[in-house]
Amino acid sequence: MKLIAILLALASSSAMAAAPFSGTDYSGTYECKGDDNHEGQYEAIVTLKLDKAQSNGKYGAYQFKMEVPGYGEYPGHAAAYGANMAIHFANTDAATKDYGTGIAAFTKKAGKWTFKKYYFEPEFKGGNFGFENCRQK
């Protein structure tokens, strides 16, 4: 029993310590051109906002919002490490089942961040995917 108590004490004392955010901040507004497997080509505005309180070291936590004319708003959240970001989003009209997960890769071109995102939507129109190319304003 003493060994278990010691191991539990060691495990709790080695829990992840919060570290100041030291990663790249991708916050900003992005103009996007997308190609959706069901809906075809579209344009969108994406806003990313770093949540420093929930970011740790090189890991960034973000609030995400995409606005697509004719389709509505897609609020969500994202987690980044290095030049890669995982993104979850959902249309504010839940009846559309237009929600999903994406993965984005960031690069810097002419002083502006750009990203290319692939996304998967498990329920939208029987399943769906698409791509977006976005450039920081």
Short mmCIF file of N, CA and C in Angstrom, two decimals:
data_model
loop_
_atom_site.label_atom_id
_atom_site.label_comp_id
_atom_site.label_asym_id
_atom_site.label_seq_id
_atom_site.Cartn_x
_atom_site.Cartn_y
_atom_site.Cartn_z
N MET A 1 0.81 -1.19 0.00
CA MET A 1 0.00 0.00 0.00
C MET A 1 0.85 1.26 0.00
N LYS A 2 1.98 1.22 0.76
CA LYS A 2 2.84 2.39 0.80
C LYS A 2 3.41 2.69 -0.59
N LEU A 3 3.77 1.64 -1.33
CA LEU A 3 4.32 1.82 -2.67
C LEU A 3 3.30 2.50 -3.59
N ILE A 4 2.05 2.08 -3.51
CA ILE A 4 1.00 2.70 -4.33
C ILE A 4 0.85 4.17 -3.95
N ALA A 5 0.86 4.50 -2.68
CA ALA A 5 0.74 5.89 -2.23
C ALA A 5 1.91 6.72 -2.73
N ILE A 6 3.11 6.15 -2.69
CA ILE A 6 4.29 6.88 -3.18
C ILE A 6 4.18 7.11 -4.68
N LEU A 7 3.76 6.08 -5.42
CA LEU A 7 3.62 6.22 -6.87
C LEU A 7 2.56 7.26 -7.23
N LEU A 8 1.44 7.25 -6.51
CA LEU A 8 0.39 8.24 -6.76
C LEU A 8 0.89 9.65 -6.45
N ALA A 9 1.65 9.81 -5.38
CA ALA A 9 2.19 11.12 -5.03
C ALA A 9 3.17 11.60 -6.11
N LEU A 10 4.01 10.71 -6.59
CA LEU A 10 4.95 11.07 -7.66
C LEU A 10 4.22 11.44 -8.94
N ALA A 11 3.20 10.69 -9.27
CA ALA A 11 2.44 10.96 -10.50
C ALA A 11 1.77 12.32 -10.43
N SER A 12 1.18 12.65 -9.28
CA SER A 12 0.49 13.94 -9.18
C SER A 12 1.48 15.10 -9.14
N SER A 13 2.68 14.89 -8.59
CA SER A 13 3.65 15.98 -8.53
C SER A 13 4.33 16.20 -9.88
N SER A 14 4.25 15.22 -10.79
CA SER A 14 4.88 15.39 -12.10
C SER A 14 3.87 15.79 -13.16
N ALA A 15 2.68 16.25 -12.73
CA ALA A 15 1.68 16.72 -13.69
C ALA A 15 2.25 17.88 -14.50
N MET A 16 1.71 18.05 -15.70
CA MET A 16 2.22 19.08 -16.60
C MET A 16 2.13 20.45 -15.95
N ALA A 17 3.25 21.13 -15.92
CA ALA A 17 3.27 22.49 -15.39
C ALA A 17 2.97 23.46 -16.53
N ALA A 18 2.20 24.48 -16.22
CA ALA A 18 1.88 25.48 -17.22
C ALA A 18 3.15 26.26 -17.57
N ALA A 19 3.34 26.49 -18.85
CA ALA A 19 4.48 27.27 -19.33
C ALA A 19 3.95 28.42 -20.18
N PRO A 20 4.61 29.55 -20.16
CA PRO A 20 4.15 30.66 -21.01
C PRO A 20 4.16 30.23 -22.48
N PHE A 21 3.23 30.77 -23.25
CA PHE A 21 3.16 30.43 -24.67
C PHE A 21 4.42 30.90 -25.37
N SER A 22 5.06 29.99 -26.10
CA SER A 22 6.29 30.31 -26.83
C SER A 22 6.20 29.90 -28.30
N GLY A 23 5.01 29.49 -28.72
CA GLY A 23 4.82 29.08 -30.10
C GLY A 23 4.56 30.27 -31.01
N THR A 24 4.20 29.99 -32.24
CA THR A 24 3.87 31.03 -33.21
C THR A 24 2.41 31.42 -33.05
N ASP A 25 2.15 32.72 -33.02
CA ASP A 25 0.77 33.21 -32.91
C ASP A 25 0.20 33.44 -34.31
N TYR A 26 -0.80 32.64 -34.67
CA TYR A 26 -1.44 32.74 -35.98
C TYR A 26 -2.71 33.58 -35.95
N SER A 27 -2.92 34.33 -34.88
CA SER A 27 -4.12 35.16 -34.74
C SER A 27 -4.25 36.11 -35.92
N GLY A 28 -5.50 36.34 -36.32
CA GLY A 28 -5.75 37.29 -37.39
C GLY A 28 -6.96 36.92 -38.20
N THR A 29 -7.20 37.70 -39.23
CA THR A 29 -8.31 37.47 -40.15
C THR A 29 -7.74 37.01 -41.48
N TYR A 30 -8.35 35.99 -42.05
CA TYR A 30 -7.87 35.36 -43.27
C TYR A 30 -8.98 35.33 -44.33
N GLU A 31 -8.60 35.63 -45.55
CA GLU A 31 -9.51 35.48 -46.69
C GLU A 31 -9.25 34.11 -47.29
N CYS A 32 -10.32 33.34 -47.51
CA CYS A 32 -10.18 31.95 -47.95
C CYS A 32 -10.96 31.68 -49.23
N LYS A 33 -10.42 30.78 -50.00
CA LYS A 33 -11.11 30.21 -51.16
C LYS A 33 -11.15 28.71 -50.91
N GLY A 34 -12.36 28.15 -51.00
CA GLY A 34 -12.52 26.74 -50.71
C GLY A 34 -13.10 25.97 -51.88
N ASP A 35 -12.95 24.67 -51.79
CA ASP A 35 -13.55 23.76 -52.77
C ASP A 35 -14.13 22.59 -51.98
N ASP A 36 -15.46 22.56 -51.91
CA ASP A 36 -16.20 21.58 -51.13
C ASP A 36 -16.69 20.46 -52.06
N ASN A 37 -16.54 19.24 -51.63
CA ASN A 37 -16.92 18.10 -52.46
C ASN A 37 -18.39 18.12 -52.88
N HIS A 38 -19.29 18.63 -52.02
CA HIS A 38 -20.72 18.69 -52.35
C HIS A 38 -21.14 20.06 -52.89
N GLU A 39 -20.61 21.13 -52.32
CA GLU A 39 -21.08 22.48 -52.63
C GLU A 39 -20.25 23.20 -53.68
N GLY A 40 -19.09 22.70 -54.00
CA GLY A 40 -18.25 23.36 -55.00
C GLY A 40 -17.43 24.49 -54.40
N GLN A 41 -17.08 25.46 -55.23
CA GLN A 41 -16.20 26.54 -54.80
C GLN A 41 -16.96 27.58 -53.99
N TYR A 42 -16.24 28.15 -53.02
CA TYR A 42 -16.82 29.18 -52.15
C TYR A 42 -15.71 30.07 -51.63
N GLU A 43 -16.11 31.20 -51.04
CA GLU A 43 -15.19 32.11 -50.38
C GLU A 43 -15.63 32.25 -48.93
N ALA A 44 -14.66 32.52 -48.06
CA ALA A 44 -14.96 32.62 -46.63
C ALA A 44 -13.97 33.57 -45.96
N ILE A 45 -14.36 34.02 -44.78
CA ILE A 45 -13.48 34.79 -43.91
C ILE A 45 -13.29 33.96 -42.64
N VAL A 46 -12.04 33.73 -42.26
CA VAL A 46 -11.71 32.99 -41.04
C VAL A 46 -11.03 33.93 -40.06
N THR A 47 -11.44 33.86 -38.80
CA THR A 47 -10.81 34.62 -37.74
C THR A 47 -10.25 33.64 -36.72
N LEU A 48 -8.97 33.80 -36.40
CA LEU A 48 -8.30 33.00 -35.38
C LEU A 48 -7.87 33.93 -34.25
N LYS A 49 -8.12 33.51 -33.01
CA LYS A 49 -7.72 34.31 -31.85
C LYS A 49 -7.06 33.40 -30.82
N LEU A 50 -5.79 33.67 -30.54
CA LEU A 50 -5.05 32.88 -29.56
C LEU A 50 -5.65 33.05 -28.18
N ASP A 51 -5.83 31.95 -27.47
CA ASP A 51 -6.26 31.95 -26.07
C ASP A 51 -5.01 31.65 -25.24
N LYS A 52 -4.30 32.71 -24.85
CA LYS A 52 -3.01 32.53 -24.15
C LYS A 52 -3.17 31.76 -22.84
N ALA A 53 -4.29 31.95 -22.16
CA ALA A 53 -4.49 31.27 -20.87
C ALA A 53 -4.55 29.76 -21.04
N GLN A 54 -4.97 29.28 -22.21
CA GLN A 54 -5.08 27.83 -22.44
C GLN A 54 -3.95 27.29 -23.31
N SER A 55 -3.03 28.15 -23.71
CA SER A 55 -1.88 27.72 -24.50
C SER A 55 -0.75 27.37 -23.53
N ASN A 56 0.15 26.49 -23.96
CA ASN A 56 1.20 26.02 -23.07
C ASN A 56 2.47 25.75 -23.86
N GLY A 57 3.52 26.50 -23.58
CA GLY A 57 4.78 26.30 -24.31
C GLY A 57 4.56 26.52 -25.79
N LYS A 58 4.93 25.53 -26.59
CA LYS A 58 4.79 25.64 -28.05
C LYS A 58 3.41 25.24 -28.55
N TYR A 59 2.51 24.87 -27.64
CA TYR A 59 1.15 24.46 -28.00
C TYR A 59 0.22 25.66 -27.90
N GLY A 60 -0.49 25.96 -28.99
CA GLY A 60 -1.41 27.10 -29.00
C GLY A 60 -2.86 26.67 -29.03
N ALA A 61 -3.68 27.33 -28.24
CA ALA A 61 -5.13 27.11 -28.21
C ALA A 61 -5.80 28.33 -28.84
N TYR A 62 -6.77 28.10 -29.71
CA TYR A 62 -7.38 29.19 -30.47
C TYR A 62 -8.90 29.10 -30.47
N GLN A 63 -9.53 30.27 -30.53
CA GLN A 63 -10.94 30.37 -30.89
C GLN A 63 -10.95 30.53 -32.40
N PHE A 64 -11.89 29.88 -33.06
CA PHE A 64 -11.97 29.85 -34.51
C PHE A 64 -13.36 30.29 -34.93
N LYS A 65 -13.44 31.08 -35.99
CA LYS A 65 -14.75 31.42 -36.56
C LYS A 65 -14.58 31.57 -38.07
N MET A 66 -15.46 30.91 -38.80
CA MET A 66 -15.49 31.04 -40.25
C MET A 66 -16.86 31.56 -40.65
N GLU A 67 -16.86 32.54 -41.56
CA GLU A 67 -18.09 33.11 -42.09
C GLU A 67 -18.12 32.85 -43.59
N VAL A 68 -19.20 32.18 -44.04
CA VAL A 68 -19.35 31.82 -45.45
C VAL A 68 -20.66 32.42 -45.96
N PRO A 69 -20.58 33.41 -46.87
CA PRO A 69 -21.81 34.00 -47.40
C PRO A 69 -22.73 32.92 -47.99
N GLY A 70 -24.00 32.99 -47.59
CA GLY A 70 -24.99 32.04 -48.08
C GLY A 70 -25.08 30.76 -47.26
N TYR A 71 -24.11 30.53 -46.37
CA TYR A 71 -24.11 29.32 -45.54
C TYR A 71 -24.11 29.62 -44.05
N GLY A 72 -23.62 30.79 -43.66
CA GLY A 72 -23.66 31.18 -42.26
C GLY A 72 -22.31 31.17 -41.58
N GLU A 73 -22.37 31.10 -40.24
CA GLU A 73 -21.16 31.13 -39.41
C GLU A 73 -20.84 29.74 -38.88
N TYR A 74 -19.54 29.50 -38.72
CA TYR A 74 -19.02 28.23 -38.24
C TYR A 74 -18.05 28.51 -37.09
N PRO A 75 -18.55 28.72 -35.87
CA PRO A 75 -17.63 28.89 -34.75
C PRO A 75 -17.00 27.55 -34.38
N GLY A 76 -15.84 27.64 -33.73
CA GLY A 76 -15.17 26.41 -33.30
C GLY A 76 -13.94 26.73 -32.49
N HIS A 77 -13.02 25.78 -32.49
CA HIS A 77 -11.78 25.93 -31.74
C HIS A 77 -10.67 25.17 -32.46
N ALA A 78 -9.44 25.49 -32.08
CA ALA A 78 -8.30 24.88 -32.75
C ALA A 78 -7.15 24.68 -31.77
N ALA A 79 -6.29 23.74 -32.09
CA ALA A 79 -5.07 23.49 -31.32
C ALA A 79 -3.91 23.42 -32.31
N ALA A 80 -2.84 24.16 -32.00
CA ALA A 80 -1.70 24.22 -32.92
C ALA A 80 -0.42 23.76 -32.23
N TYR A 81 0.45 23.20 -33.04
CA TYR A 81 1.82 22.88 -32.62
C TYR A 81 2.69 23.07 -33.85
N GLY A 82 3.67 23.90 -33.75
CA GLY A 82 4.50 24.19 -34.91
C GLY A 82 3.65 24.83 -35.99
N ALA A 83 3.82 24.36 -37.22
CA ALA A 83 3.09 24.92 -38.37
C ALA A 83 1.79 24.18 -38.66
N ASN A 84 1.36 23.31 -37.75
CA ASN A 84 0.15 22.52 -37.98
C ASN A 84 -0.92 22.85 -36.95
N MET A 85 -2.17 22.85 -37.43
CA MET A 85 -3.29 23.19 -36.56
C MET A 85 -4.46 22.26 -36.83
N ALA A 86 -5.04 21.70 -35.77
CA ALA A 86 -6.27 20.91 -35.85
C ALA A 86 -7.42 21.85 -35.54
N ILE A 87 -8.50 21.77 -36.32
CA ILE A 87 -9.61 22.71 -36.20
C ILE A 87 -10.93 21.95 -36.15
N HIS A 88 -11.77 22.31 -35.18
CA HIS A 88 -13.14 21.78 -35.15
C HIS A 88 -14.08 22.96 -35.38
N PHE A 89 -15.11 22.76 -36.20
CA PHE A 89 -16.04 23.83 -36.55
C PHE A 89 -17.44 23.26 -36.68
N ALA A 90 -18.45 24.11 -36.51
CA ALA A 90 -19.85 23.67 -36.65
C ALA A 90 -20.71 24.86 -37.05
N ASN A 91 -21.54 24.67 -38.07
CA ASN A 91 -22.48 25.70 -38.49
C ASN A 91 -23.43 25.99 -37.33
N THR A 92 -23.78 27.26 -37.16
CA THR A 92 -24.67 27.63 -36.06
C THR A 92 -26.07 27.04 -36.22
N ASP A 93 -26.43 26.62 -37.43
CA ASP A 93 -27.71 25.93 -37.67
C ASP A 93 -27.45 24.43 -37.55
N ALA A 94 -27.69 23.89 -36.36
CA ALA A 94 -27.39 22.48 -36.09
C ALA A 94 -28.16 21.53 -37.00
N ALA A 95 -29.31 21.95 -37.51
CA ALA A 95 -30.12 21.08 -38.36
C ALA A 95 -29.40 20.69 -39.66
N THR A 96 -28.42 21.49 -40.09
CA THR A 96 -27.70 21.18 -41.33
C THR A 96 -26.70 20.03 -41.18
N LYS A 97 -26.35 19.71 -39.93
CA LYS A 97 -25.30 18.72 -39.63
C LYS A 97 -24.01 19.07 -40.37
N ASP A 98 -23.79 20.38 -40.53
CA ASP A 98 -22.62 20.90 -41.25
C ASP A 98 -21.54 21.25 -40.23
N TYR A 99 -20.84 20.22 -39.78
CA TYR A 99 -19.77 20.38 -38.80
C TYR A 99 -18.65 19.41 -39.16
N GLY A 100 -17.46 19.69 -38.66
CA GLY A 100 -16.37 18.78 -38.98
C GLY A 100 -15.06 19.15 -38.31
N THR A 101 -14.03 18.48 -38.77
CA THR A 101 -12.67 18.65 -38.27
C THR A 101 -11.74 18.85 -39.44
N GLY A 102 -10.81 19.78 -39.27
CA GLY A 102 -9.84 20.04 -40.32
C GLY A 102 -8.43 20.02 -39.80
N ILE A 103 -7.49 19.91 -40.71
CA ILE A 103 -6.08 20.04 -40.38
C ILE A 103 -5.47 21.04 -41.34
N ALA A 104 -4.74 22.00 -40.78
CA ALA A 104 -4.18 23.09 -41.57
C ALA A 104 -2.66 23.12 -41.41
N ALA A 105 -2.00 23.50 -42.49
CA ALA A 105 -0.54 23.69 -42.49
C ALA A 105 -0.26 25.15 -42.84
N PHE A 106 0.49 25.84 -41.98
CA PHE A 106 0.79 27.25 -42.14
C PHE A 106 2.16 27.47 -42.77
N THR A 107 2.24 28.49 -43.61
CA THR A 107 3.50 28.97 -44.16
C THR A 107 3.41 30.49 -44.23
N LYS A 108 4.55 31.13 -44.32
CA LYS A 108 4.58 32.58 -44.44
C LYS A 108 5.02 32.95 -45.84
N LYS A 109 4.21 33.80 -46.50
CA LYS A 109 4.51 34.25 -47.85
C LYS A 109 4.35 35.76 -47.89
N ALA A 110 5.39 36.44 -48.35
CA ALA A 110 5.38 37.90 -48.47
C ALA A 110 4.95 38.56 -47.16
N GLY A 111 5.44 38.04 -46.03
CA GLY A 111 5.16 38.63 -44.73
C GLY A 111 3.80 38.33 -44.14
N LYS A 112 2.99 37.51 -44.81
CA LYS A 112 1.65 37.17 -44.33
C LYS A 112 1.55 35.66 -44.12
N TRP A 113 0.79 35.27 -43.09
CA TRP A 113 0.54 33.84 -42.88
C TRP A 113 -0.48 33.34 -43.90
N THR A 114 -0.25 32.15 -44.40
CA THR A 114 -1.21 31.46 -45.25
C THR A 114 -1.38 30.06 -44.67
N PHE A 115 -2.52 29.45 -44.96
CA PHE A 115 -2.67 28.05 -44.58
C PHE A 115 -3.53 27.32 -45.60
N LYS A 116 -3.25 26.05 -45.70
CA LYS A 116 -4.07 25.15 -46.52
C LYS A 116 -4.70 24.16 -45.56
N LYS A 117 -6.02 24.03 -45.66
CA LYS A 117 -6.76 23.16 -44.73
C LYS A 117 -7.50 22.09 -45.51
N TYR A 118 -7.43 20.88 -45.01
CA TYR A 118 -8.27 19.77 -45.47
C TYR A 118 -9.28 19.55 -44.35
N TYR A 119 -10.55 19.33 -44.71
CA TYR A 119 -11.55 19.09 -43.67
C TYR A 119 -12.43 17.89 -44.02
N PHE A 120 -12.99 17.31 -42.97
CA PHE A 120 -13.88 16.16 -43.08
C PHE A 120 -15.14 16.46 -42.28
N GLU A 121 -16.29 16.21 -42.88
CA GLU A 121 -17.57 16.40 -42.23
C GLU A 121 -18.32 15.06 -42.27
N PRO A 122 -18.42 14.37 -41.14
CA PRO A 122 -18.97 13.01 -41.15
C PRO A 122 -20.45 12.89 -41.48
N GLU A 123 -21.25 13.95 -41.23
CA GLU A 123 -22.69 13.83 -41.43
C GLU A 123 -23.27 14.75 -42.49
N PHE A 124 -22.56 15.76 -42.93
CA PHE A 124 -23.11 16.70 -43.90
C PHE A 124 -23.36 16.00 -45.23
N LYS A 125 -24.63 15.90 -45.60
CA LYS A 125 -25.05 15.28 -46.86
C LYS A 125 -24.46 13.88 -47.05
N GLY A 126 -24.46 13.10 -45.99
CA GLY A 126 -23.97 11.73 -46.07
C GLY A 126 -22.47 11.58 -45.93
N GLY A 127 -21.77 12.65 -45.61
CA GLY A 127 -20.31 12.66 -45.49
C GLY A 127 -19.73 13.59 -46.53
N ASN A 128 -18.68 14.29 -46.16
CA ASN A 128 -18.15 15.32 -47.05
C ASN A 128 -16.71 15.65 -46.69
N PHE A 129 -16.02 16.27 -47.64
CA PHE A 129 -14.67 16.77 -47.40
C PHE A 129 -14.42 17.96 -48.31
N GLY A 130 -13.33 18.65 -48.06
CA GLY A 130 -12.97 19.78 -48.91
C GLY A 130 -11.63 20.35 -48.53
N PHE A 131 -11.24 21.38 -49.27
CA PHE A 131 -9.97 22.07 -49.06
C PHE A 131 -10.21 23.57 -49.03
N GLU A 132 -9.37 24.28 -48.28
CA GLU A 132 -9.38 25.73 -48.26
C GLU A 132 -7.95 26.25 -48.34
N ASN A 133 -7.77 27.33 -49.08
CA ASN A 133 -6.52 28.07 -49.13
C ASN A 133 -6.81 29.45 -48.58
N CYS A 134 -6.09 29.84 -47.54
CA CYS A 134 -6.39 31.08 -46.83
C CYS A 134 -5.13 31.95 -46.71
N ARG A 135 -5.36 33.26 -46.80
CA ARG A 135 -4.27 34.23 -46.70
C ARG A 135 -4.66 35.31 -45.69
N GLN A 136 -3.73 35.62 -44.79
CA GLN A 136 -3.97 36.64 -43.78
C GLN A 136 -4.18 38.00 -44.43
N LYS A 137 -5.16 38.75 -43.93
CA LYS A 137 -5.43 40.11 -44.46
C LYS A 137 -4.35 41.06 -44.00
#
